[in-house]
Each structure stands twice: as C-alpha cells, then as structure tokens.
Short mmCIF file of C-alpha atoms in Angstrom, two decimals:
data_model
loop_
_atom_site.label_atom_id
_atom_site.label_comp_id
_atom_site.label_asym_id
_atom_site.label_seq_id
_atom_site.Cartn_x
_atom_site.Cartn_y
_atom_site.Cartn_z
CA MET A 1 -3.29 -1.12 -6.68
CA PHE A 2 -4.32 -4.09 -4.36
CA LEU A 3 -7.16 -5.94 -6.08
CA THR A 4 -6.78 -8.89 -3.84
CA LEU A 5 -7.79 -6.83 -0.63
CA LEU A 6 -10.91 -5.84 -2.64
CA GLY A 7 -12.02 -9.53 -2.98
CA GLU A 8 -14.66 -11.40 -1.13
CA MET A 9 -15.24 -9.82 2.15
CA SER A 10 -16.09 -12.39 4.69
CA PHE A 11 -17.17 -11.15 7.98
CA ASP A 12 -15.39 -13.74 10.03
CA ASN A 13 -12.70 -11.07 11.33
CA LEU A 14 -14.69 -7.89 11.27
CA PHE A 15 -11.62 -5.86 12.51
CA THR A 16 -9.51 -7.18 9.67
CA GLU A 17 -12.21 -6.03 7.31
CA VAL A 18 -12.50 -2.66 8.86
CA ILE A 19 -8.61 -2.15 8.44
CA ARG A 20 -8.93 -2.90 4.81
CA ALA A 21 -11.72 -0.38 4.30
CA VAL A 22 -9.83 2.21 6.13
CA GLU A 23 -6.82 1.00 3.81
CA ILE A 24 -8.76 1.92 0.72
CA ILE A 25 -10.27 5.26 2.24
CA VAL A 26 -6.72 6.40 3.29
CA GLY A 27 -4.69 5.10 0.38
CA LEU A 28 -6.83 6.15 -2.52
CA PRO A 29 -6.31 9.91 -2.16
CA LEU A 30 -2.70 9.23 -1.30
CA MET A 31 -2.29 7.29 -4.62
CA ILE A 32 -3.95 9.79 -6.44
CA CYS A 33 -1.66 12.32 -4.96
CA VAL A 34 1.28 10.48 -6.16
CA CYS A 35 -0.21 9.79 -9.66
CA ILE A 36 -0.89 13.48 -10.40
CA GLY A 37 2.31 14.63 -8.60
CA TYR A 38 0.77 16.74 -5.73
CA LYS A 39 2.72 16.73 -2.65
CA THR A 40 4.64 13.72 -3.94
CA LYS A 41 7.21 13.18 -1.33
CA LEU A 42 4.86 13.73 1.54
CA ALA A 43 2.13 11.27 0.18
CA SER A 44 4.77 8.78 -0.82
CA CYS A 45 6.33 8.88 2.82
CA ILE A 46 2.84 8.33 4.27
CA LEU A 47 2.16 5.44 1.94
CA VAL A 48 5.59 3.75 2.83
CA PHE A 49 4.79 3.73 6.40
CA TRP A 50 1.05 2.86 5.87
CA LEU A 51 1.79 -0.03 3.56
CA PHE A 52 4.63 -1.28 5.79
CA VAL A 53 2.49 -1.37 8.76
CA LEU A 54 -0.53 -3.14 7.02
CA ASN A 55 1.67 -5.41 5.29
CA LEU A 56 2.98 -6.84 8.33
CA TYR A 57 -0.70 -7.26 9.77
CA LEU A 58 -2.69 -8.45 6.61
CA ASN A 59 0.02 -10.66 5.01
CA PRO A 60 1.67 -12.55 7.74
CA PHE A 61 2.88 -15.57 5.45
CA TRP A 62 5.07 -16.59 8.35
CA MET A 63 2.03 -17.73 10.36
CA TYR A 64 0.93 -20.34 7.87
CA ALA A 65 2.56 -23.82 7.34
CA SER A 66 4.82 -23.73 4.17
CA SER A 67 2.68 -26.84 3.11
CA ARG A 68 -0.49 -25.00 2.86
CA ALA A 69 -1.41 -23.20 -0.22
CA MET A 70 -2.63 -19.98 1.76
CA HIS A 71 1.13 -19.62 2.62
CA ASP A 72 2.08 -19.10 -0.94
CA PHE A 73 -0.88 -16.66 -1.93
CA VAL A 74 -0.15 -14.39 1.42
CA LYS A 75 3.64 -14.52 0.57
CA TYR A 76 3.13 -13.34 -2.97
CA ASP A 77 0.80 -10.35 -1.53
CA PHE A 78 3.47 -9.67 0.96
CA PHE A 79 6.32 -9.50 -1.42
CA GLN A 80 4.27 -7.58 -3.99
CA THR A 81 3.35 -4.77 -1.39
CA LEU A 82 7.00 -4.79 -0.64
CA SER A 83 8.01 -4.02 -4.19
CA VAL A 84 5.41 -1.11 -4.17
CA ILE A 85 7.04 0.29 -1.03
CA GLY A 86 10.40 -0.04 -2.86
CA GLY A 87 9.11 2.00 -5.73
CA LEU A 88 7.45 4.66 -3.29
CA LEU A 89 11.18 5.06 -1.87
CA TYR A 90 12.35 5.45 -5.20
CA VAL A 91 9.96 8.34 -5.72
CA ILE A 92 10.91 9.81 -2.49
CA THR A 93 14.60 9.79 -3.40
CA LEU A 94 14.40 11.23 -6.84
CA GLY A 95 11.26 13.29 -6.59
CA PRO A 96 8.18 13.25 -8.82
CA GLY A 97 9.60 14.36 -12.17
CA GLY A 98 9.40 17.36 -14.48
CA VAL A 99 5.57 16.55 -15.36
CA SER A 100 4.21 16.57 -11.82
CA PHE A 101 1.97 19.29 -10.47
CA ASP A 102 4.51 20.36 -7.87
CA GLU A 103 6.93 21.12 -10.64
CA HIS A 104 4.42 23.10 -12.53
CA LYS A 105 3.63 25.17 -9.48
CA LYS A 106 7.31 26.19 -9.34
CA ASN A 107 6.95 28.00 -12.63
CA TRP A 108 3.83 30.15 -11.60
#
C-alpha cells in the first residue's frame, strides 16, 4: 500500500524507522482484514486513526521549504495517504459489501 515507506532504510533517525516497521507490522493484518471482509468496520476505524496519526508524523510537508524537491515528494505521500483514509471512511459508512466474510457469517 505504501511502497515509499518500504524504501531505503537509512538509520539516521532510528525512531522514525522503528515507527515505519511498527506501521507495517500493525497495518498489514488490518489491511488483510479489510481486503477479505473480516471485521471490516473495526479494522477500517483502526486504520483511519492509525494512518491519520502516522501521516501527520511521517509526511510533514509543511516543514520543508516549498522550493525544495522533498516538499513535493512528502506532500504527494501526505495526500496519497489522505485519499486512502477517505476510502476507508467510505468503507466504514457503507460497509464491506455482499461478498465479504462478515456477510457470509450472517448466513451460517
């Protein structure tokens, strides 16, 4: 989902790298739950909160001068993550759909 976060790991800021590793460890199971439709609304709510907080921490484009190229890259990542959050809010509002695992559990 966020391949730019899996890029080169420079150990200049070890705390940020630990945060990114925790993001992958926590985010991957939640993304799988959303994809297969298991506890979709709960997983989406957790992902919305998780991604919002990490987006503010990992992609602070306002900290860079607008003349630097890094400003554009980080701003792109920020708004890309924000659009994913919007999609998850859509899933929270409308539910996972008829082919989800949760929907099949209702028929058992």
